[in-house]
Tab-separated table of N, CA and C and ligand atoms in Angstrom:
chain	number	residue	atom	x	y	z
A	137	UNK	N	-11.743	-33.180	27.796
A	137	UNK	CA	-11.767	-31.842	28.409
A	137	UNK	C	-10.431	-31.138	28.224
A	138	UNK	N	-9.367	-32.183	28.515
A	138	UNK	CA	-8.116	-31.199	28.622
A	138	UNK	C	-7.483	-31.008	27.080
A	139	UNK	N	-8.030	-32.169	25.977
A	139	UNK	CA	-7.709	-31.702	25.079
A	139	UNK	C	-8.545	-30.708	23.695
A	140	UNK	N	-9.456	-30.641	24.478
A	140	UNK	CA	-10.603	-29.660	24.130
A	140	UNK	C	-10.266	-28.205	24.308
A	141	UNK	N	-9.227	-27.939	25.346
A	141	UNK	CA	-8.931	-26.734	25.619
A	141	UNK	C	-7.791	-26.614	25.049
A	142	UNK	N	-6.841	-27.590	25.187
A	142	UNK	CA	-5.231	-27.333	24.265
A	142	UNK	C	-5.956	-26.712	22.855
A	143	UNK	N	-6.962	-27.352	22.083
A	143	UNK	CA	-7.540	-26.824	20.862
A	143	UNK	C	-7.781	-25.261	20.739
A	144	UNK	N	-8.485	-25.365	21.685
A	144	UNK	CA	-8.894	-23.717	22.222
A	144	UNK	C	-7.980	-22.934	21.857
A	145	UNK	N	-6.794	-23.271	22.795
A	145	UNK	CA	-5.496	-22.341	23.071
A	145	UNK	C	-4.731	-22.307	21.312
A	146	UNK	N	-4.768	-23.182	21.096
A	146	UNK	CA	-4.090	-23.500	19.437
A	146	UNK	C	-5.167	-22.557	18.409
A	147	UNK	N	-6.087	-22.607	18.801
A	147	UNK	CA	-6.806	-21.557	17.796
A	147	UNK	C	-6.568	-19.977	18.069
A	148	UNK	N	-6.666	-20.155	18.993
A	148	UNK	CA	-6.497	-18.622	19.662
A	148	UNK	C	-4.951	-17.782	19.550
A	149	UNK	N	-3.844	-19.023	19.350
A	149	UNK	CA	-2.466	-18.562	18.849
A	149	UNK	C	-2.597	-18.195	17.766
A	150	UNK	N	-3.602	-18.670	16.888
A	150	UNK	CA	-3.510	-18.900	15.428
A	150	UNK	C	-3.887	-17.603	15.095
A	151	UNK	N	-4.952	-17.072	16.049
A	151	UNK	CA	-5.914	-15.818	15.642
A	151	UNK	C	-5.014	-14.409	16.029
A	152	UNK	N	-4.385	-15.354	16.698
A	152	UNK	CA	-3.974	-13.754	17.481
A	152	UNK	C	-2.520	-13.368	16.923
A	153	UNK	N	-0.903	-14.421	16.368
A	153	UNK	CA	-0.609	-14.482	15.242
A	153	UNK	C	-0.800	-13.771	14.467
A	154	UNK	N	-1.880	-14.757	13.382
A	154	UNK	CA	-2.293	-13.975	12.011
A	154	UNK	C	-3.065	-12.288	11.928
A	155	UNK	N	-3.091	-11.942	12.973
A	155	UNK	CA	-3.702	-10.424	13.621
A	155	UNK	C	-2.645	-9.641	13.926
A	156	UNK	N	-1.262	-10.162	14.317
A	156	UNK	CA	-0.720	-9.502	14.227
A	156	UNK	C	0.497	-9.168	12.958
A	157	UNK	N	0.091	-10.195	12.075
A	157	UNK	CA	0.588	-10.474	10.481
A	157	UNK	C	0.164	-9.272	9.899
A	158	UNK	N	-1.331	-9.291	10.072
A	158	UNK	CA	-1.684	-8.300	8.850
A	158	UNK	C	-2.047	-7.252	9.649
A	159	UNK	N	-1.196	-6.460	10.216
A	159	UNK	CA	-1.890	-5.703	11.281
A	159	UNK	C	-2.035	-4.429	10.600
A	160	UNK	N	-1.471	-3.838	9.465
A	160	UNK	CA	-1.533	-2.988	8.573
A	160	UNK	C	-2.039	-3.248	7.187
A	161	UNK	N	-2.501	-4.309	7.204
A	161	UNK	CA	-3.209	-4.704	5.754
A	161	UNK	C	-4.677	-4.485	5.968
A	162	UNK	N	-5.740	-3.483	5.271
A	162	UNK	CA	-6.937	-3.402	5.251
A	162	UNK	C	-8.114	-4.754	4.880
A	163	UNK	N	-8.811	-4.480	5.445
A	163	UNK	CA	-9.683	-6.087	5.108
A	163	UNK	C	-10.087	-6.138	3.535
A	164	UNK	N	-10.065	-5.086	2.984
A	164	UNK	CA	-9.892	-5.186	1.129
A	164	UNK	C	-8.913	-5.159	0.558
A	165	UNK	N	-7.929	-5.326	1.327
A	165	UNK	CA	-6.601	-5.071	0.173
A	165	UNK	C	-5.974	-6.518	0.035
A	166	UNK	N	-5.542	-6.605	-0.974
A	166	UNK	CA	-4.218	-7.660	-1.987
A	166	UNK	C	-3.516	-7.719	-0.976
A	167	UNK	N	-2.483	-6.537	-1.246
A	167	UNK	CA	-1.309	-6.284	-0.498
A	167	UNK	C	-1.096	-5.326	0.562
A	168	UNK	N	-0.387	-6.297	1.592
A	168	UNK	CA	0.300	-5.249	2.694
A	168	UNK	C	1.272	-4.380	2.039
A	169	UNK	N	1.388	-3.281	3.281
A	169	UNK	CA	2.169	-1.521	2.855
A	169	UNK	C	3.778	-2.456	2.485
A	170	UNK	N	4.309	-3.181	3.283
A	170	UNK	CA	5.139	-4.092	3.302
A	170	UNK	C	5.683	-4.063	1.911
A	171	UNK	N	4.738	-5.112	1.668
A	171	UNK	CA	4.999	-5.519	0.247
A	171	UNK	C	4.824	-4.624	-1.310
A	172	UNK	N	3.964	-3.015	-1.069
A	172	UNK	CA	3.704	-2.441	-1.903
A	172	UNK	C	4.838	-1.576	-2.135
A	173	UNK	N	5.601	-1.300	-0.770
A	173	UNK	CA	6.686	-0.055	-0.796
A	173	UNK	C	8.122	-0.736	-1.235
A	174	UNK	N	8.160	-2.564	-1.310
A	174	UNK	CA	9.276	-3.027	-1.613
A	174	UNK	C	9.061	-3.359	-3.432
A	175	UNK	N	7.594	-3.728	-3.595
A	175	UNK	CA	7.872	-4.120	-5.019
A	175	UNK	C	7.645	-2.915	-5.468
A	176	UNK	N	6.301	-2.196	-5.461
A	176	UNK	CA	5.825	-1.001	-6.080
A	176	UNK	C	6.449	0.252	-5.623
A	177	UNK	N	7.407	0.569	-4.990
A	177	UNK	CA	8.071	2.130	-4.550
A	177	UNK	C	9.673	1.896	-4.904
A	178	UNK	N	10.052	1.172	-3.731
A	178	UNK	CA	11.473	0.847	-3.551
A	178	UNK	C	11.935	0.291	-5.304
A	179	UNK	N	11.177	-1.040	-5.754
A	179	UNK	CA	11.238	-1.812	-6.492
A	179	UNK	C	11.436	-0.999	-8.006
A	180	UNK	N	10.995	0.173	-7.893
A	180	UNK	CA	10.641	0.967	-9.316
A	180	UNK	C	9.539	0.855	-10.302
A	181	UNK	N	8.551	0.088	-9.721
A	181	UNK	CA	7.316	-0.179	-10.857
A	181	UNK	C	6.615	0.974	-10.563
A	182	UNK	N	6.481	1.817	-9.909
A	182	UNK	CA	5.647	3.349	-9.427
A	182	UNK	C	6.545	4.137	-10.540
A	183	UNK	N	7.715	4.498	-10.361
A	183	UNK	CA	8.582	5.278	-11.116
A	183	UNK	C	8.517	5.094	-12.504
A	184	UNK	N	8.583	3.396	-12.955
A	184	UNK	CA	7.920	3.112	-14.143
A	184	UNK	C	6.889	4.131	-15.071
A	185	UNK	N	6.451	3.782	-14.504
A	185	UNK	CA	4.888	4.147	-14.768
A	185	UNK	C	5.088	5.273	-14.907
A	186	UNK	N	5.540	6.342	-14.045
A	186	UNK	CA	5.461	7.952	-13.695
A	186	UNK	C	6.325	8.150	-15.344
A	187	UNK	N	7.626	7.220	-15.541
A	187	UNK	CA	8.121	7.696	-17.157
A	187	UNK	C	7.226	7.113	-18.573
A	188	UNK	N	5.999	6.139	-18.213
A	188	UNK	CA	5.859	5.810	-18.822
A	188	UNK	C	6.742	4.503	-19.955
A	189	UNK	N	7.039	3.968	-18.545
A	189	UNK	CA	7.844	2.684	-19.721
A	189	UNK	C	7.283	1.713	-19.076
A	190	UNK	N	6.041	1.775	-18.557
A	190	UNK	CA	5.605	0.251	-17.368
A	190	UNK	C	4.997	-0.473	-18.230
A	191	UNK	N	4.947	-1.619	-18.378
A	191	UNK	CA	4.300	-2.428	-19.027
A	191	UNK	C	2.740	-2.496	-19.000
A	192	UNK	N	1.749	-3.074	-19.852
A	192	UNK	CA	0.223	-2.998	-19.073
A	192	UNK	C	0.548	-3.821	-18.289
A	193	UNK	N	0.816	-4.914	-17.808
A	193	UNK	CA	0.826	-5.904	-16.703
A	193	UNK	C	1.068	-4.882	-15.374
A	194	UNK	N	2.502	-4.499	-15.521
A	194	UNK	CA	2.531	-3.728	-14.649
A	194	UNK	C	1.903	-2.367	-13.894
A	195	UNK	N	1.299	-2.293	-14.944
A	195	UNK	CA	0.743	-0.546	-14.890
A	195	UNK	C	-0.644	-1.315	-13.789
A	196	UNK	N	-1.240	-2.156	-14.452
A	196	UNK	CA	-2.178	-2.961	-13.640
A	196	UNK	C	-2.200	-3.557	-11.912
A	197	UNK	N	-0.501	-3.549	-11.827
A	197	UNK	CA	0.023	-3.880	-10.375
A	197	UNK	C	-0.217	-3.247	-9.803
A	198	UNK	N	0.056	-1.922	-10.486
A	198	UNK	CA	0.573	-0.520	-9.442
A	198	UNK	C	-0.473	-0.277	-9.008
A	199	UNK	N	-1.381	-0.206	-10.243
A	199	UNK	CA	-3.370	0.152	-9.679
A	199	UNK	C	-3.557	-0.150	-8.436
A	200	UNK	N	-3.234	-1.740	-8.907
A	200	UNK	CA	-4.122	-2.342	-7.611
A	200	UNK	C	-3.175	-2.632	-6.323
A	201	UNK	N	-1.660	-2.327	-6.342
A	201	UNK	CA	-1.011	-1.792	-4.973
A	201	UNK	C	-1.891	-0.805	-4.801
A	202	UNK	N	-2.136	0.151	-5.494
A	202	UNK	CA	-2.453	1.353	-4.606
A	202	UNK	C	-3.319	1.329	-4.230
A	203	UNK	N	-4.493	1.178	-4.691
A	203	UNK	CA	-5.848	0.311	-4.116
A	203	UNK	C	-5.606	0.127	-2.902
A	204	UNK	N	-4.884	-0.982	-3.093
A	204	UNK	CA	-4.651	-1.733	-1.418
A	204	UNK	C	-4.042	-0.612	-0.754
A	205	UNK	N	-3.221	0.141	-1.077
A	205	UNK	CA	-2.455	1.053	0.021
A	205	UNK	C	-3.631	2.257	0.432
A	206	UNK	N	-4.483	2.357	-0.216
A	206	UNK	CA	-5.655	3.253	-0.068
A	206	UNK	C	-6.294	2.516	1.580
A	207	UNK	N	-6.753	0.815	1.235
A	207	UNK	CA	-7.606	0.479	2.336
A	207	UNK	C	-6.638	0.357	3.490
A	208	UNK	N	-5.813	0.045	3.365
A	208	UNK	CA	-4.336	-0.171	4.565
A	208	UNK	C	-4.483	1.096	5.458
A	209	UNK	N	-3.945	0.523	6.593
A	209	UNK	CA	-3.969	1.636	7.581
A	209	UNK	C	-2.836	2.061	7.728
A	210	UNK	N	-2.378	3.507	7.687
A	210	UNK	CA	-0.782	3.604	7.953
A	210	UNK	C	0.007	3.687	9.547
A	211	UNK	N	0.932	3.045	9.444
A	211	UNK	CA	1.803	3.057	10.528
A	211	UNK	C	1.882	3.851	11.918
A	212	UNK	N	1.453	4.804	11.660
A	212	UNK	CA	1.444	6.337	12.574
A	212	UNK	C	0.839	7.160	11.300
A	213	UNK	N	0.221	8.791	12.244
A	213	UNK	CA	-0.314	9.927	11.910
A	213	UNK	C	-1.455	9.771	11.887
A	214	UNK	N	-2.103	10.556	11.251
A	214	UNK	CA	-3.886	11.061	10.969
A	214	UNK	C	-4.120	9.755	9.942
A	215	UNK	N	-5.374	9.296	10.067
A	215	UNK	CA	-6.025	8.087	8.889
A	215	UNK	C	-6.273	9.283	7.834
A	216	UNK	N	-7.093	10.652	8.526
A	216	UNK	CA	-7.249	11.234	7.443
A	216	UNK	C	-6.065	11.700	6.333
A	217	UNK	N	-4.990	12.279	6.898
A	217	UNK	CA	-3.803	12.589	5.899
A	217	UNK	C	-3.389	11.373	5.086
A	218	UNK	N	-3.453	10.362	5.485
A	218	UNK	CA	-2.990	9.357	4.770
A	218	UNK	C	-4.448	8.525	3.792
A	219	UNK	N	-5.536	9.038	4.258
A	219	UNK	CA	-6.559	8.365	3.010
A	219	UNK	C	-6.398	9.534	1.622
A	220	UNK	N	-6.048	11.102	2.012
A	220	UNK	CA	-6.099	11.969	1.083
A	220	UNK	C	-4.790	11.721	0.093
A	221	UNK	N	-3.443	11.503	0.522
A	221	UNK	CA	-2.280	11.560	0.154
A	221	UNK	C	-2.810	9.461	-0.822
A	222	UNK	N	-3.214	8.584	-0.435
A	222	UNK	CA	-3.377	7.534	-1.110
A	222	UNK	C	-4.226	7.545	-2.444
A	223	UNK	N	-5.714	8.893	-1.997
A	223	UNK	CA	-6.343	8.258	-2.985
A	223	UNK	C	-5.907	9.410	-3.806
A	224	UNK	N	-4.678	10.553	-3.580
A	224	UNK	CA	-3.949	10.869	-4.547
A	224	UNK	C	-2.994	10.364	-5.742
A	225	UNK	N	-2.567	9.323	-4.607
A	225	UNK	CA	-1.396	8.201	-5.745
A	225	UNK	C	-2.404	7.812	-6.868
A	226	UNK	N	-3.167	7.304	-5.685
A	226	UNK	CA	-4.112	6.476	-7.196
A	226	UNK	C	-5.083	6.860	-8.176
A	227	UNK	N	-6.049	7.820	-8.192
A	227	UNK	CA	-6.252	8.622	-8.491
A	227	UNK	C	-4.940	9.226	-10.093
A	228	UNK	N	-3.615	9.930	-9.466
A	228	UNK	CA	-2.778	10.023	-10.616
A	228	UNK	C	-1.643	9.104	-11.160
A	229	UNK	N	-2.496	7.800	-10.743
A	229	UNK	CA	-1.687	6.785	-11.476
A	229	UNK	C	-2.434	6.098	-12.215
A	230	UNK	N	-3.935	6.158	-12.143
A	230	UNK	CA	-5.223	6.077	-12.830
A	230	UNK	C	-4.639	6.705	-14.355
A	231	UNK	N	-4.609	8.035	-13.895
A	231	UNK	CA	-4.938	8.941	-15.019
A	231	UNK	C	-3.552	9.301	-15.858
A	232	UNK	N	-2.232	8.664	-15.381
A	232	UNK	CA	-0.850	8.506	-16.031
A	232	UNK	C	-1.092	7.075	-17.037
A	233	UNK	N	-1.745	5.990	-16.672
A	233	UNK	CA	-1.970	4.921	-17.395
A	233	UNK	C	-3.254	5.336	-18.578
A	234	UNK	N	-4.324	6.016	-18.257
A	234	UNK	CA	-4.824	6.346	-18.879
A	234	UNK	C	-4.503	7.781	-19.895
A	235	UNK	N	-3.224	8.040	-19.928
A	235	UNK	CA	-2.876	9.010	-20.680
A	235	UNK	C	-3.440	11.041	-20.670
A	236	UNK	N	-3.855	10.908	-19.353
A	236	UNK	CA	-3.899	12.390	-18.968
A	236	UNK	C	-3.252	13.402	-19.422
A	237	UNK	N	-3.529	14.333	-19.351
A	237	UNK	CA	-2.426	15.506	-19.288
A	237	UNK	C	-1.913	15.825	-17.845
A	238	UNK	N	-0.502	16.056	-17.945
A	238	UNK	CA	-0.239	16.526	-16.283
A	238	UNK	C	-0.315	15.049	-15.390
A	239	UNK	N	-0.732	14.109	-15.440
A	239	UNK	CA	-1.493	13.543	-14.747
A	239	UNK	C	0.267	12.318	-13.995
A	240	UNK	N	1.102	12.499	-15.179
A	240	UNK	CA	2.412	11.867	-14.253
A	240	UNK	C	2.932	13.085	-13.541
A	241	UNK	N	3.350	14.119	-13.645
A	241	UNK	CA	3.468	14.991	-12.707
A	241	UNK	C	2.685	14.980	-11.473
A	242	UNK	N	1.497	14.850	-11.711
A	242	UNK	CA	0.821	14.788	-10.745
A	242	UNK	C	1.390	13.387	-9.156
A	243	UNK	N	1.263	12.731	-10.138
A	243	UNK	CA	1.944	11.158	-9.811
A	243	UNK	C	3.217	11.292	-9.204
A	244	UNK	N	4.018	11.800	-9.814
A	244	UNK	CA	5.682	12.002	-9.243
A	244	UNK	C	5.891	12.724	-8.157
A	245	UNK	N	4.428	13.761	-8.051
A	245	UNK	CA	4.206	14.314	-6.817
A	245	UNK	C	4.077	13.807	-5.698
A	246	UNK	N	3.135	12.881	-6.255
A	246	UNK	CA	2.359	11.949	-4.903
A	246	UNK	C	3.083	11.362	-4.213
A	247	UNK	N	4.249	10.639	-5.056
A	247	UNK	CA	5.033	9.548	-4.815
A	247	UNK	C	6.077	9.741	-4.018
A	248	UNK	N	6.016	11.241	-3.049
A	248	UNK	CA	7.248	11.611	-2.250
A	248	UNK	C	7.520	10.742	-1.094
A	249	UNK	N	9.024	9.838	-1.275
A	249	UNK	CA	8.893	8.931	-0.052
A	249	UNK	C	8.946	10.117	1.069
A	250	UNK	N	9.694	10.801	1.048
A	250	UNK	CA	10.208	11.258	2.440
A	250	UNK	C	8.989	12.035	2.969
A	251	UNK	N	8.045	12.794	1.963
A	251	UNK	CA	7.042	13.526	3.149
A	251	UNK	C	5.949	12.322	3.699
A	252	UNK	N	6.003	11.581	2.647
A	252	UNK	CA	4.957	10.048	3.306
A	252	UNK	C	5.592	9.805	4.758
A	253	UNK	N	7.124	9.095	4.366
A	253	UNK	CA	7.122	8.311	5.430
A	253	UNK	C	7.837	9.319	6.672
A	254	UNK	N	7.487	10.833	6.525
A	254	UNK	CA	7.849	11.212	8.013
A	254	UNK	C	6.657	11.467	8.729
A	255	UNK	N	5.422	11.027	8.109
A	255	UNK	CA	4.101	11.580	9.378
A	255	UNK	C	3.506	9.927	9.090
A	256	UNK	N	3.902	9.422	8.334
A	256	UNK	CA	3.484	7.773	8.792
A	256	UNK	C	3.919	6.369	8.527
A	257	UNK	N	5.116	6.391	8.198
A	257	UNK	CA	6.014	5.141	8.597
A	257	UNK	C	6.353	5.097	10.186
B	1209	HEC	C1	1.577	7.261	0.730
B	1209	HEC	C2	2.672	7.113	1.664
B	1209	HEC	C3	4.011	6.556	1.221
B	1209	HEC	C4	4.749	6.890	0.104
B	1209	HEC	C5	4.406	7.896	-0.975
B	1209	HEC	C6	5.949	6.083	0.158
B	1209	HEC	N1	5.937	5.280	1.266
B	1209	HEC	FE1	7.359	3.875	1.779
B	1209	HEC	N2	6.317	3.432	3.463
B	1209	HEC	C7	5.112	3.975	3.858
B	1209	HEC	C8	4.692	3.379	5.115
B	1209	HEC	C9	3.404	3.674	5.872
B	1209	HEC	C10	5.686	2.439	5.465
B	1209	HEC	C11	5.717	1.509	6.684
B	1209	HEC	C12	5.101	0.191	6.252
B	1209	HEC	C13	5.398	-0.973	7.126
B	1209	HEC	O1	6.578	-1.221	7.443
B	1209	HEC	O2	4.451	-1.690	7.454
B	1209	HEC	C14	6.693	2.501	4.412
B	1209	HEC	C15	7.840	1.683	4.362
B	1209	HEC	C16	8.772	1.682	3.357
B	1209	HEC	C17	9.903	0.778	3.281
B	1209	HEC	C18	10.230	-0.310	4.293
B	1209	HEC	C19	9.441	-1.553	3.951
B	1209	HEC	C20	9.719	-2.674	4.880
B	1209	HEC	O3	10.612	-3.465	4.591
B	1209	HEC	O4	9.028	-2.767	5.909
B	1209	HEC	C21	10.593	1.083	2.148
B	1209	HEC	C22	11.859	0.402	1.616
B	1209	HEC	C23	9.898	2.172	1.500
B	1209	HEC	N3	8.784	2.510	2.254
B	1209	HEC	C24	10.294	2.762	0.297
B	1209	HEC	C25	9.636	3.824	-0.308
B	1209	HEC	C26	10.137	4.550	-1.469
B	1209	HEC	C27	11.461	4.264	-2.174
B	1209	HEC	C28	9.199	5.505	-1.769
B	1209	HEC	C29	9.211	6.565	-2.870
B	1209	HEC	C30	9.559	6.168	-4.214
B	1209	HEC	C31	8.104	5.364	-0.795
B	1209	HEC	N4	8.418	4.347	0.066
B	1209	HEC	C32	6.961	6.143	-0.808
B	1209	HEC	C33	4.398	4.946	3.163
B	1209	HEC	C34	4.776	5.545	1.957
């Protein structure tokens, strides 16, 4: 009985923990915002890309950061401002890898840290 419940309690750390791990990671995404804004923003593989010197490997990262930063929930503000402003990134980082016209401009647009992170970091 009593160690039936220590179990209990040990699962329930575990759940409640790992809930608050991914507390900004969407239930479809790779990667947390965490990890997308240190490798893919901060890191320069977004900027990459926007000059066109990203590798395919990389160009492939960025996709699918953004992906994930699409299902992720952001920090603070509207879900809506932040699903429009995501499936902008991706959307013109789609179409910068796929050789668009306009379509890194578009991208270099998207990619503004400071108006992002003042309505939701
Ligand atoms: C689409 C919105 C958006 C854009 C664009 C954006 N960021 Fe962020 N950024 C966020 C959010 C939301 C957080 C908070 C995430 C967290 O800490 O969980 C964040 C956090 C960060 C962090 C802190 C990460 C940490 O250690 O917790 C860094 C560094 C960062 N961003 C760099 C950048 C840079 C550099 C750019 C531009 C090249 C950029 N970001 C563009 C939304 C954005």
């Amino acid at each position: 009985m009593k160690k039936g419940l220590l179990v209990a309690m040990g699962l329930l750390a575990v759940m409640v923990l790992g809930g608050v791990a991914m507390a900004d990671k969407g239930k479809d995404s790779k990667y947390d915002t965490e990890e997308i804004m240190k490798k893919g923003f901060k890191g320069g593989l977004v900027a990459k890309v926007i000059k066109g010197e990203a590798s395919e490997e990389d160009q492939k990262l960025v996709i699918a950061m953004l992906e994930s930063l699409a299902h992720n929930k952001p920090h603070k503000g509207s879900e809506e401002d932040w699903k429009k402003r995501t499936t902008a990134l991706l959307e013109a980082a789609k179409g910068t890898v796929e050789g668009k016209e306009g379509a890194a401009s578009k991208l270099k647009e998207a990619a503004n840290c400071k108006a992002c992170h003042k309505d939701h970091k």
